[in-house]
Amino acid sequence: MNSPDLLLLSRAQFGLNIGFHILFPTLTIALAWILVYFRVRFAWSGDAAWLATYKLWVKIFALSFAMGVVSGITMSFQFGTNWPGFMKHVGNIAGPLLAFEVLTAFFLEATFLGVMLFGMNRVPPWVHIAATVLVAVGTLVSSFWILALSSWMHTPAGQVMANGALIAGDWLQVIFNPSFPYRFTHMLLASGLTASFVVAGLSAWRLLHAPADASASRTLRTGIVIAAVLAPLQIFVGDLHGLNTLEHQPAKIAAIEALWNTERAAPLVLFALPNAETRHNDFAIEVPGLASLILTHDLDGEVKGIEAFAPSAPGAEQLAPPVAPLFFGFRLMLALGMAMLALAWIGAWVLRKGAAAPRWLLWSLAGFTFSGWVATLAGWLVTEIGRQPWLVTGILKTSQAVGRISEAQLGASLTGYVFVYALMLGAYIVVITHLAGKGAAHTQGGAA
């Protein structure tokens, strides 16, 4: 029996690693396609300003891509050190999915990334454009396989038991499991919003210091337009994803909504302090019946509460996640999403006739530069903590997969990770802010 402290430290360490790692793919998946747009605009128009824009943002992409690769390596180590039971129990499914990512996406990116970064003056323009497109395709393929595995862990399908081992009975069902289409689409839109606000925010930072920079004005508009289009789509897809979660992981929805008991006409809890000991929401602000209307499309619809999955009776099996982190994490994600939608639409309206961006808008966009990261991390925490106590829903509990590394070793390595990642993230933000602050005109001699 593993101690609760060992389990908590193992989860904290892996959560820190994957939380740090996810920042960079969330940016690069969509930024790669924005680079395709910049590159094609230069090829089509011959305007040197588009070339300078491409060379600036390809540097930011390259740094972000490298950070993602480096941080991803440490996660693979932890499958063996922290979670050996994961591969032992479900390795016949997880292993091939991870291998598919390497064999398809990684080799695609590795083959063409060098051409994209260093080949502009060495290969024909169409080859360079093709390389940029293929790198962007590689980021999509990579996210496809990773999210297929992640979704399968939430809503497993297609697996069978054979000679005491869990294997894939139908790979199509494994890959296209019930939550995959929603999770994949939701993540791609999150990447688009993250990248668009980084582009708009860093461009706004440049314009605050150099209002006449035409290239920064172009990228500012590009980011705002992308965000204005994607933000409402993300809210719509998020609602569909929530309904899918209600069907397949109702305990997660109960925790998100802080509903302790199964009831009809369930209220939507706007704010509260969930109390796990008393199973009650302190200082609750509620809208009667709205949770039932949103989740069941019926004001009198029944919504299951935490009690249905984690009875309060002594000795009862607890199969519900903790309420507080899901309740607050979801509301943080939702609040940021609505704020990003409002800012994008306001920005699009202000700039609709080619007007110069006012300083209040530039400061607002600069302040929201990394809002997509915060929203994505909040949503990711809701998703992953909401699966507890399962590592693979209904198949493998988290406590069954944890390794036997000592708590002292975990504590020391976790401290080291926090220190190193804080330095890396701080340095990364300083570098990309410095690059953006100099402007695209200073990148004409870049590597591409």
Tab-separated table of C-alpha atoms in Angstrom:
chain	number	residue	atom	x	y	z
A	1	MET	CA	0.000	0.000	0.000
A	2	ASN	CA	1.471	3.319	-1.056
A	3	SER	CA	1.224	6.237	1.357
A	4	PRO	CA	-1.027	9.210	0.543
A	5	ASP	CA	2.025	11.497	0.654
A	6	LEU	CA	3.842	9.390	-1.950
A	7	LEU	CA	0.811	9.462	-4.231
A	8	LEU	CA	0.371	13.211	-3.780
A	9	LEU	CA	4.053	13.965	-4.446
A	10	SER	CA	4.080	11.740	-7.534
A	11	ARG	CA	0.993	13.448	-8.884
A	12	ALA	CA	2.378	16.901	-8.077
A	13	GLN	CA	5.663	16.196	-9.830
A	14	PHE	CA	4.073	14.781	-12.954
A	15	GLY	CA	1.462	17.544	-12.925
A	16	LEU	CA	4.190	20.186	-12.763
A	17	ASN	CA	6.083	18.576	-15.636
A	18	ILE	CA	3.130	18.158	-17.938
A	19	GLY	CA	1.726	21.559	-16.939
A	20	PHE	CA	5.002	23.210	-17.935
A	21	HIS	CA	5.253	21.138	-21.103
A	22	ILE	CA	1.706	21.821	-22.287
A	23	LEU	CA	2.394	25.557	-22.474
A	24	PHE	CA	4.568	25.171	-25.541
A	25	PRO	CA	2.583	22.767	-27.771
A	26	THR	CA	-0.484	24.861	-26.955
A	27	LEU	CA	1.320	27.777	-28.576
A	28	THR	CA	3.195	26.057	-31.407
A	29	ILE	CA	0.315	23.993	-32.839
A	30	ALA	CA	-1.497	27.122	-34.022
A	31	LEU	CA	1.550	29.378	-34.371
A	32	ALA	CA	2.893	27.008	-37.040
A	33	TRP	CA	-0.193	27.683	-39.161
A	34	ILE	CA	0.067	31.424	-38.557
A	35	LEU	CA	3.631	31.156	-39.883
A	36	VAL	CA	2.260	29.437	-42.986
A	37	TYR	CA	-0.009	32.457	-43.471
A	38	PHE	CA	2.886	34.917	-43.071
A	39	ARG	CA	5.061	32.905	-45.475
A	40	VAL	CA	2.369	32.645	-48.132
A	41	ARG	CA	1.578	36.360	-47.850
A	42	PHE	CA	5.229	37.158	-48.550
A	43	ALA	CA	5.370	34.740	-51.497
A	44	TRP	CA	2.148	36.175	-52.922
A	45	SER	CA	2.908	39.874	-52.458
A	46	GLY	CA	6.695	40.065	-52.417
A	47	ASP	CA	6.314	42.640	-49.632
A	48	ALA	CA	9.474	42.660	-47.511
A	49	ALA	CA	7.404	43.547	-44.437
A	50	TRP	CA	5.773	40.099	-44.547
A	51	LEU	CA	9.210	38.511	-44.821
A	52	ALA	CA	10.382	40.419	-41.758
A	53	THR	CA	7.233	39.373	-39.907
A	54	TYR	CA	7.817	35.729	-40.796
A	55	LYS	CA	11.451	35.876	-39.672
A	56	LEU	CA	10.493	37.367	-36.312
A	57	TRP	CA	7.801	34.831	-35.524
A	58	VAL	CA	9.734	31.833	-36.808
A	59	LYS	CA	12.330	32.629	-34.138
A	60	ILE	CA	9.658	32.641	-31.451
A	61	PHE	CA	8.268	29.393	-32.871
A	62	ALA	CA	11.696	27.741	-32.877
A	63	LEU	CA	12.347	28.673	-29.253
A	64	SER	CA	8.875	27.498	-28.212
A	65	PHE	CA	9.285	24.234	-30.121
A	66	ALA	CA	12.643	23.576	-28.453
A	67	MET	CA	11.174	24.236	-25.010
A	68	GLY	CA	8.391	21.771	-25.749
A	69	VAL	CA	10.821	19.048	-26.829
A	70	VAL	CA	13.077	19.487	-23.798
A	71	SER	CA	10.219	19.507	-21.290
A	72	GLY	CA	8.637	16.492	-22.993
A	73	ILE	CA	11.724	14.359	-22.396
A	74	THR	CA	11.401	14.600	-18.603
A	75	MET	CA	7.812	13.363	-18.787
A	76	SER	CA	8.852	10.161	-20.527
A	77	PHE	CA	11.314	9.461	-17.706
A	78	GLN	CA	8.527	9.697	-15.153
A	79	PHE	CA	6.540	6.900	-16.748
A	80	GLY	CA	9.282	4.649	-15.421
A	81	THR	CA	10.134	6.367	-12.142
A	82	ASN	CA	6.782	7.660	-10.890
A	83	TRP	CA	4.178	5.591	-12.733
A	84	PRO	CA	5.538	2.132	-13.634
A	85	GLY	CA	2.081	0.635	-13.111
A	86	PHE	CA	0.717	2.641	-16.010
A	87	MET	CA	2.722	0.855	-18.674
A	88	LYS	CA	2.456	-2.442	-16.808
A	89	HIS	CA	-1.336	-2.405	-16.950
A	90	VAL	CA	-2.157	-0.469	-20.139
A	91	GLY	CA	1.156	-0.389	-22.005
A	92	ASN	CA	-0.261	-2.527	-24.820
A	93	ILE	CA	-2.481	0.429	-25.707
A	94	ALA	CA	-0.514	3.455	-24.488
A	95	GLY	CA	2.799	2.259	-25.940
A	96	PRO	CA	1.654	1.968	-29.574
A	97	LEU	CA	-0.157	5.316	-29.440
A	98	LEU	CA	2.986	7.048	-28.179
A	99	ALA	CA	5.033	5.194	-30.797
A	100	PHE	CA	2.652	6.306	-33.557
A	101	GLU	CA	3.312	9.910	-32.538
A	102	VAL	CA	7.075	9.403	-32.836
A	103	LEU	CA	6.856	7.526	-36.141
A	104	THR	CA	4.568	10.084	-37.778
A	105	ALA	CA	4.641	13.537	-36.206
A	106	PHE	CA	8.131	13.604	-34.720
A	107	PHE	CA	9.872	12.422	-37.877
A	108	LEU	CA	7.766	14.765	-40.003
A	109	GLU	CA	8.724	17.729	-37.842
A	110	ALA	CA	12.360	16.675	-37.499
A	111	THR	CA	12.729	16.227	-41.262
A	112	PHE	CA	11.313	19.575	-42.325
A	113	LEU	CA	12.017	21.840	-39.350
A	114	GLY	CA	15.587	22.456	-40.498
A	115	VAL	CA	14.406	23.429	-43.980
A	116	MET	CA	11.810	25.733	-42.465
A	117	LEU	CA	14.278	27.452	-40.123
A	118	PHE	CA	17.392	27.634	-42.306
A	119	GLY	CA	16.378	26.906	-45.890
A	120	MET	CA	14.687	30.055	-47.142
A	121	ASN	CA	17.771	31.175	-49.075
A	122	ARG	CA	18.877	27.640	-49.957
A	123	VAL	CA	15.807	25.999	-51.512
A	124	PRO	CA	13.164	27.176	-54.005
A	125	PRO	CA	10.315	29.186	-52.442
A	126	TRP	CA	7.763	26.424	-53.027
A	127	VAL	CA	9.962	23.934	-51.178
A	128	HIS	CA	10.307	26.299	-48.237
A	129	ILE	CA	6.556	26.902	-48.138
A	130	ALA	CA	5.941	23.142	-48.332
A	131	ALA	CA	8.371	22.560	-45.457
A	132	THR	CA	6.570	25.156	-43.344
A	133	VAL	CA	3.214	23.527	-44.104
A	134	LEU	CA	4.544	20.053	-43.259
A	135	VAL	CA	5.925	21.240	-39.924
A	136	ALA	CA	2.476	22.668	-39.170
A	137	VAL	CA	0.893	19.357	-40.197
A	138	GLY	CA	3.351	17.593	-37.903
A	139	THR	CA	2.171	19.604	-34.907
A	140	LEU	CA	-1.415	18.592	-35.700
A	141	VAL	CA	-0.513	14.921	-36.061
A	142	SER	CA	1.407	15.004	-32.781
A	143	SER	CA	-1.555	16.474	-30.930
A	144	PHE	CA	-3.834	13.896	-32.582
A	145	TRP	CA	-1.994	10.915	-31.076
A	146	ILE	CA	-1.395	12.465	-27.656
A	147	LEU	CA	-5.013	13.533	-27.301
A	148	ALA	CA	-6.207	10.146	-28.548
A	149	LEU	CA	-4.335	8.538	-25.640
A	150	SER	CA	-5.467	11.169	-23.147
A	151	SER	CA	-9.085	10.819	-24.262
A	152	TRP	CA	-8.907	7.032	-24.072
A	153	MET	CA	-7.749	7.342	-20.458
A	154	HIS	CA	-10.905	9.364	-19.732
A	155	THR	CA	-13.393	7.392	-21.827
A	156	PRO	CA	-11.787	4.026	-22.647
A	157	ALA	CA	-13.228	2.039	-25.540
A	158	GLY	CA	-12.101	-0.761	-27.841
A	159	GLN	CA	-10.028	-2.626	-25.229
A	160	VAL	CA	-10.361	-6.321	-24.348
A	161	MET	CA	-8.765	-8.683	-21.848
A	162	ALA	CA	-6.700	-11.512	-23.337
A	163	ASN	CA	-4.754	-13.939	-21.146
A	164	GLY	CA	-4.926	-11.500	-18.257
A	165	ALA	CA	-3.571	-8.574	-20.289
A	166	LEU	CA	-5.401	-5.516	-21.551
A	167	ILE	CA	-5.028	-5.170	-25.316
A	168	ALA	CA	-6.701	-3.243	-28.123
A	169	GLY	CA	-9.567	-5.198	-29.610
A	170	ASP	CA	-10.457	-2.437	-32.050
A	171	TRP	CA	-7.909	0.307	-32.671
A	172	LEU	CA	-10.451	2.589	-34.312
A	173	GLN	CA	-12.571	2.502	-31.150
A	174	VAL	CA	-9.487	3.067	-29.004
A	175	ILE	CA	-8.418	6.112	-31.016
A	176	PHE	CA	-11.844	7.561	-31.750
A	177	ASN	CA	-13.185	6.974	-28.255
A	178	PRO	CA	-16.288	8.864	-27.043
A	179	SER	CA	-14.514	12.003	-25.783
A	180	PHE	CA	-11.775	12.263	-28.437
A	181	PRO	CA	-13.585	14.390	-31.075
A	182	TYR	CA	-14.585	16.953	-28.449
A	183	ARG	CA	-11.240	17.015	-26.623
A	184	PHE	CA	-9.234	17.243	-29.858
A	185	THR	CA	-11.339	20.087	-31.253
A	186	HIS	CA	-11.387	21.888	-27.899
A	187	MET	CA	-7.595	21.697	-27.656
A	188	LEU	CA	-6.998	22.897	-31.216
A	189	LEU	CA	-9.232	25.900	-30.603
A	190	ALA	CA	-7.421	26.545	-27.309
A	191	SER	CA	-4.153	26.541	-29.224
A	192	GLY	CA	-5.564	28.961	-31.768
A	193	LEU	CA	-6.704	31.345	-29.050
A	194	THR	CA	-3.420	31.045	-27.177
A	195	ALA	CA	-1.345	31.775	-30.276
A	196	SER	CA	-3.600	34.600	-31.451
A	197	PHE	CA	-3.359	36.396	-28.115
A	198	VAL	CA	0.411	35.894	-27.974
A	199	VAL	CA	0.707	37.359	-31.478
A	200	ALA	CA	-1.654	40.242	-30.699
A	201	GLY	CA	-0.211	40.853	-27.235
A	202	LEU	CA	3.435	40.960	-28.287
A	203	SER	CA	2.526	43.097	-31.296
A	204	ALA	CA	0.707	45.478	-28.958
A	205	TRP	CA	3.810	45.614	-26.766
A	206	ARG	CA	5.857	46.610	-29.808
A	207	LEU	CA	3.325	49.271	-30.853
A	208	LEU	CA	3.358	50.814	-27.393
A	209	HIS	CA	7.035	51.580	-27.976
A	210	ALA	CA	6.952	52.105	-31.760
A	211	PRO	CA	3.464	53.242	-32.872
A	212	ALA	CA	4.561	53.582	-36.508
A	213	ASP	CA	5.635	49.931	-36.892
A	214	ALA	CA	3.510	48.747	-39.838
A	215	SER	CA	4.525	45.113	-39.421
A	216	ALA	CA	3.390	45.063	-35.786
A	217	SER	CA	0.084	46.646	-36.825
A	218	ARG	CA	-0.448	43.819	-39.327
A	219	THR	CA	0.271	41.072	-36.822
A	220	LEU	CA	-1.890	42.813	-34.221
A	221	ARG	CA	-4.836	42.699	-36.617
A	222	THR	CA	-4.061	39.105	-37.552
A	223	GLY	CA	-4.144	38.018	-33.915
A	224	ILE	CA	-7.334	39.924	-33.147
A	225	VAL	CA	-9.199	38.548	-36.175
A	226	ILE	CA	-8.212	34.958	-35.370
A	227	ALA	CA	-9.252	35.382	-31.733
A	228	ALA	CA	-12.550	37.044	-32.657
A	229	VAL	CA	-13.452	34.084	-34.879
A	230	LEU	CA	-12.220	31.280	-32.612
A	231	ALA	CA	-13.470	32.512	-29.219
A	232	PRO	CA	-17.205	31.944	-29.880
A	233	LEU	CA	-16.419	28.620	-31.552
A	234	GLN	CA	-14.493	27.566	-28.449
A	235	ILE	CA	-17.436	28.390	-26.183
A	236	PHE	CA	-19.767	26.369	-28.423
A	237	VAL	CA	-17.413	23.362	-28.568
A	238	GLY	CA	-16.803	23.640	-24.826
A	239	ASP	CA	-20.531	23.300	-24.227
A	240	LEU	CA	-20.659	20.163	-26.400
A	241	HIS	CA	-17.617	18.798	-24.566
A	242	GLY	CA	-19.377	19.412	-21.260
A	243	LEU	CA	-22.452	17.477	-22.371
A	244	ASN	CA	-20.202	14.613	-23.481
A	245	THR	CA	-18.511	14.689	-20.076
A	246	LEU	CA	-21.899	14.600	-18.353
A	247	GLU	CA	-22.709	11.423	-20.273
A	248	HIS	CA	-19.437	9.610	-19.650
A	249	GLN	CA	-17.977	11.218	-16.494
A	250	PRO	CA	-20.924	12.552	-14.473
A	251	ALA	CA	-18.864	12.675	-11.264
A	252	LYS	CA	-16.609	15.278	-12.871
A	253	ILE	CA	-19.600	17.456	-13.751
A	254	ALA	CA	-20.963	17.124	-10.213
A	255	ALA	CA	-17.654	18.417	-8.862
A	256	ILE	CA	-17.427	21.233	-11.423
A	257	GLU	CA	-20.914	22.403	-10.465
A	258	ALA	CA	-20.386	21.744	-6.716
A	259	LEU	CA	-23.569	19.679	-6.600
A	260	TRP	CA	-23.382	17.492	-3.511
A	261	ASN	CA	-26.739	15.730	-3.855
A	262	THR	CA	-28.688	14.404	-6.806
A	263	GLU	CA	-31.583	16.738	-7.470
A	264	ARG	CA	-34.007	18.056	-10.009
A	265	ALA	CA	-34.046	21.722	-10.980
A	266	ALA	CA	-30.408	21.834	-9.878
A	267	PRO	CA	-29.111	25.370	-9.344
A	268	LEU	CA	-26.130	26.832	-11.147
A	269	VAL	CA	-23.647	27.803	-8.446
A	270	LEU	CA	-22.038	31.039	-9.604
A	271	PHE	CA	-19.800	31.318	-6.555
A	272	ALA	CA	-19.341	29.415	-3.319
A	273	LEU	CA	-16.756	28.016	-0.954
A	274	PRO	CA	-17.264	24.245	-1.308
A	275	ASN	CA	-16.892	22.522	2.063
A	276	ALA	CA	-15.861	18.886	1.619
A	277	GLU	CA	-16.284	18.066	5.322
A	278	THR	CA	-19.885	19.219	5.612
A	279	ARG	CA	-20.686	18.558	1.937
A	280	HIS	CA	-22.188	21.991	1.674
A	281	ASN	CA	-21.456	25.178	-0.257
A	282	ASP	CA	-20.731	28.099	2.041
A	283	PHE	CA	-21.618	31.635	0.912
A	284	ALA	CA	-23.240	30.241	-2.233
A	285	ILE	CA	-24.639	32.473	-4.963
A	286	GLU	CA	-26.987	30.353	-7.087
A	287	VAL	CA	-29.375	30.623	-10.009
A	288	PRO	CA	-32.226	28.135	-9.400
A	289	GLY	CA	-32.708	25.475	-12.061
A	290	LEU	CA	-30.051	26.811	-14.424
A	291	ALA	CA	-27.630	23.873	-14.036
A	292	SER	CA	-30.408	21.465	-15.011
A	293	LEU	CA	-31.334	23.643	-17.979
A	294	ILE	CA	-27.734	23.840	-19.230
A	295	LEU	CA	-26.878	20.184	-18.647
A	296	THR	CA	-30.173	18.472	-19.498
A	297	HIS	CA	-31.960	21.202	-21.505
A	298	ASP	CA	-34.829	20.840	-19.023
A	299	LEU	CA	-35.453	23.152	-16.063
A	300	ASP	CA	-36.669	20.142	-14.074
A	301	GLY	CA	-33.939	17.783	-15.298
A	302	GLU	CA	-32.133	15.541	-12.824
A	303	VAL	CA	-28.407	16.053	-12.264
A	304	LYS	CA	-26.411	13.578	-10.193
A	305	GLY	CA	-24.491	14.918	-7.224
A	306	ILE	CA	-21.273	13.892	-5.476
A	307	GLU	CA	-23.219	11.655	-3.072
A	308	ALA	CA	-24.052	9.329	-5.972
A	309	PHE	CA	-20.356	8.580	-6.556
A	310	ALA	CA	-18.832	9.114	-3.116
A	311	PRO	CA	-21.415	8.206	-0.452
A	312	SER	CA	-20.857	9.777	2.949
A	313	ALA	CA	-21.489	6.451	4.697
A	314	PRO	CA	-18.407	5.144	6.575
A	315	GLY	CA	-16.310	2.755	4.488
A	316	ALA	CA	-18.093	3.573	1.226
A	317	GLU	CA	-15.947	3.595	-1.902
A	318	GLN	CA	-15.081	7.136	-2.975
A	319	LEU	CA	-15.240	7.466	-6.760
A	320	ALA	CA	-15.598	11.232	-7.088
A	321	PRO	CA	-12.887	13.859	-7.591
A	322	PRO	CA	-12.224	16.696	-5.131
A	323	VAL	CA	-14.719	19.495	-5.613
A	324	ALA	CA	-12.805	22.715	-4.857
A	325	PRO	CA	-10.089	22.552	-7.568
A	326	LEU	CA	-12.621	21.652	-10.250
A	327	PHE	CA	-15.146	24.252	-9.114
A	328	PHE	CA	-12.657	27.136	-9.087
A	329	GLY	CA	-10.561	25.920	-12.040
A	330	PHE	CA	-13.575	25.718	-14.320
A	331	ARG	CA	-14.762	29.192	-13.361
A	332	LEU	CA	-11.311	30.654	-13.936
A	333	MET	CA	-11.189	29.073	-17.391
A	334	LEU	CA	-14.703	30.270	-18.224
A	335	ALA	CA	-14.106	33.808	-16.955
A	336	LEU	CA	-10.908	34.119	-18.974
A	337	GLY	CA	-12.616	32.715	-22.051
A	338	MET	CA	-15.404	35.273	-21.841
A	339	ALA	CA	-12.901	38.095	-21.237
A	340	MET	CA	-10.854	36.984	-24.259
A	341	LEU	CA	-14.014	36.916	-26.380
A	342	ALA	CA	-14.979	40.421	-25.258
A	343	LEU	CA	-11.495	41.853	-25.838
A	344	ALA	CA	-11.187	40.237	-29.271
A	345	TRP	CA	-14.565	41.546	-30.411
A	346	ILE	CA	-13.904	45.013	-29.000
A	347	GLY	CA	-10.528	45.056	-30.738
A	348	ALA	CA	-12.038	43.927	-34.034
A	349	TRP	CA	-14.690	46.654	-33.788
A	350	VAL	CA	-12.190	49.400	-32.949
A	351	LEU	CA	-9.870	48.401	-35.818
A	352	ARG	CA	-12.597	47.552	-38.336
A	353	LYS	CA	-11.847	50.464	-40.721
A	354	GLY	CA	-8.081	50.395	-40.525
A	355	ALA	CA	-7.900	52.794	-37.601
A	356	ALA	CA	-4.802	52.872	-35.429
A	357	ALA	CA	-5.124	50.984	-32.172
A	358	PRO	CA	-5.636	53.298	-29.169
A	359	ARG	CA	-3.238	52.893	-26.259
A	360	TRP	CA	-5.896	51.510	-23.927
A	361	LEU	CA	-6.467	48.653	-26.383
A	362	LEU	CA	-2.727	48.049	-26.759
A	363	TRP	CA	-2.253	47.884	-22.993
A	364	SER	CA	-5.246	45.537	-22.666
A	365	LEU	CA	-3.912	43.184	-25.339
A	366	ALA	CA	-0.413	43.278	-23.872
A	367	GLY	CA	-1.876	42.332	-20.499
A	368	PHE	CA	-3.722	39.396	-22.091
A	369	THR	CA	-0.665	38.084	-23.960
A	370	PHE	CA	-0.499	34.848	-21.962
A	371	SER	CA	-4.178	34.599	-21.038
A	372	GLY	CA	-4.529	31.551	-23.275
A	373	TRP	CA	-1.888	29.753	-21.233
A	374	VAL	CA	-3.710	30.465	-17.979
A	375	ALA	CA	-7.068	29.368	-19.387
A	376	THR	CA	-5.554	26.203	-20.873
A	377	LEU	CA	-3.836	25.269	-17.611
A	378	ALA	CA	-7.050	25.852	-15.668
A	379	GLY	CA	-8.987	23.668	-18.095
A	380	TRP	CA	-6.318	20.993	-18.080
A	381	LEU	CA	-6.362	20.835	-14.263
A	382	VAL	CA	-10.144	20.483	-14.319
A	383	THR	CA	-9.882	17.694	-16.882
A	384	GLU	CA	-7.158	15.678	-15.174
A	385	ILE	CA	-8.102	16.157	-11.525
A	386	GLY	CA	-11.685	15.440	-12.543
A	387	ARG	CA	-10.690	11.907	-13.568
A	388	GLN	CA	-9.606	11.004	-10.044
A	389	PRO	CA	-9.422	8.504	-8.428
A	390	TRP	CA	-8.914	6.851	-11.823
A	391	LEU	CA	-5.854	6.967	-14.045
A	392	VAL	CA	-7.802	5.096	-16.719
A	393	THR	CA	-11.492	5.440	-15.967
A	394	GLY	CA	-12.989	2.211	-14.669
A	395	ILE	CA	-9.808	0.237	-15.412
A	396	LEU	CA	-6.826	1.509	-13.423
A	397	LYS	CA	-6.783	3.646	-10.293
A	398	THR	CA	-4.047	6.219	-9.828
A	399	SER	CA	-2.960	4.553	-6.584
A	400	GLN	CA	-2.392	1.267	-8.456
A	401	ALA	CA	0.088	2.796	-10.894
A	402	VAL	CA	2.352	4.842	-8.613
A	403	GLY	CA	5.958	3.708	-8.179
A	404	ARG	CA	7.938	3.084	-5.009
A	405	ILE	CA	10.452	5.901	-5.239
A	406	SER	CA	11.037	7.440	-1.801
A	407	GLU	CA	9.176	10.517	-0.647
A	408	ALA	CA	12.490	12.258	0.082
A	409	GLN	CA	13.673	11.705	-3.491
A	410	LEU	CA	10.361	12.915	-4.866
A	411	GLY	CA	10.407	16.004	-2.673
A	412	ALA	CA	13.977	16.872	-3.660
A	413	SER	CA	13.407	16.346	-7.385
A	414	LEU	CA	10.112	18.262	-7.273
A	415	THR	CA	11.902	21.205	-5.670
A	416	GLY	CA	14.550	21.037	-8.379
A	417	TYR	CA	11.943	20.961	-11.125
A	418	VAL	CA	10.160	23.999	-9.678
A	419	PHE	CA	13.414	25.970	-9.554
A	420	VAL	CA	14.624	24.993	-13.037
A	421	TYR	CA	11.258	25.429	-14.735
A	422	ALA	CA	10.733	28.828	-13.127
A	423	LEU	CA	14.103	29.957	-14.493
A	424	MET	CA	13.368	28.503	-17.940
A	425	LEU	CA	9.928	30.073	-18.164
A	426	GLY	CA	11.192	33.440	-16.960
A	427	ALA	CA	14.051	33.388	-19.472
A	428	TYR	CA	11.682	32.336	-22.264
A	429	ILE	CA	9.274	35.204	-21.585
A	430	VAL	CA	12.136	37.706	-21.389
A	431	VAL	CA	13.569	36.507	-24.719
A	432	ILE	CA	10.338	36.524	-26.730
A	433	THR	CA	9.320	39.874	-25.240
A	434	HIS	CA	12.728	41.258	-26.190
A	435	LEU	CA	12.414	39.917	-29.742
A	436	ALA	CA	8.935	41.355	-30.147
A	437	GLY	CA	9.999	44.642	-28.589
A	438	LYS	CA	12.746	45.082	-31.190
A	439	GLY	CA	10.239	44.547	-33.985
A	440	ALA	CA	10.250	42.605	-37.231
A	441	ALA	CA	12.535	45.066	-39.021
A	442	HIS	CA	15.445	43.932	-36.831
A	443	THR	CA	15.117	40.280	-37.919
A	444	GLN	CA	15.987	40.650	-41.602
A	445	GLY	CA	19.280	38.883	-41.038
A	446	GLY	CA	17.625	35.975	-39.248
A	447	ALA	CA	18.365	32.293	-39.704
A	448	ALA	CA	15.527	31.632	-42.124
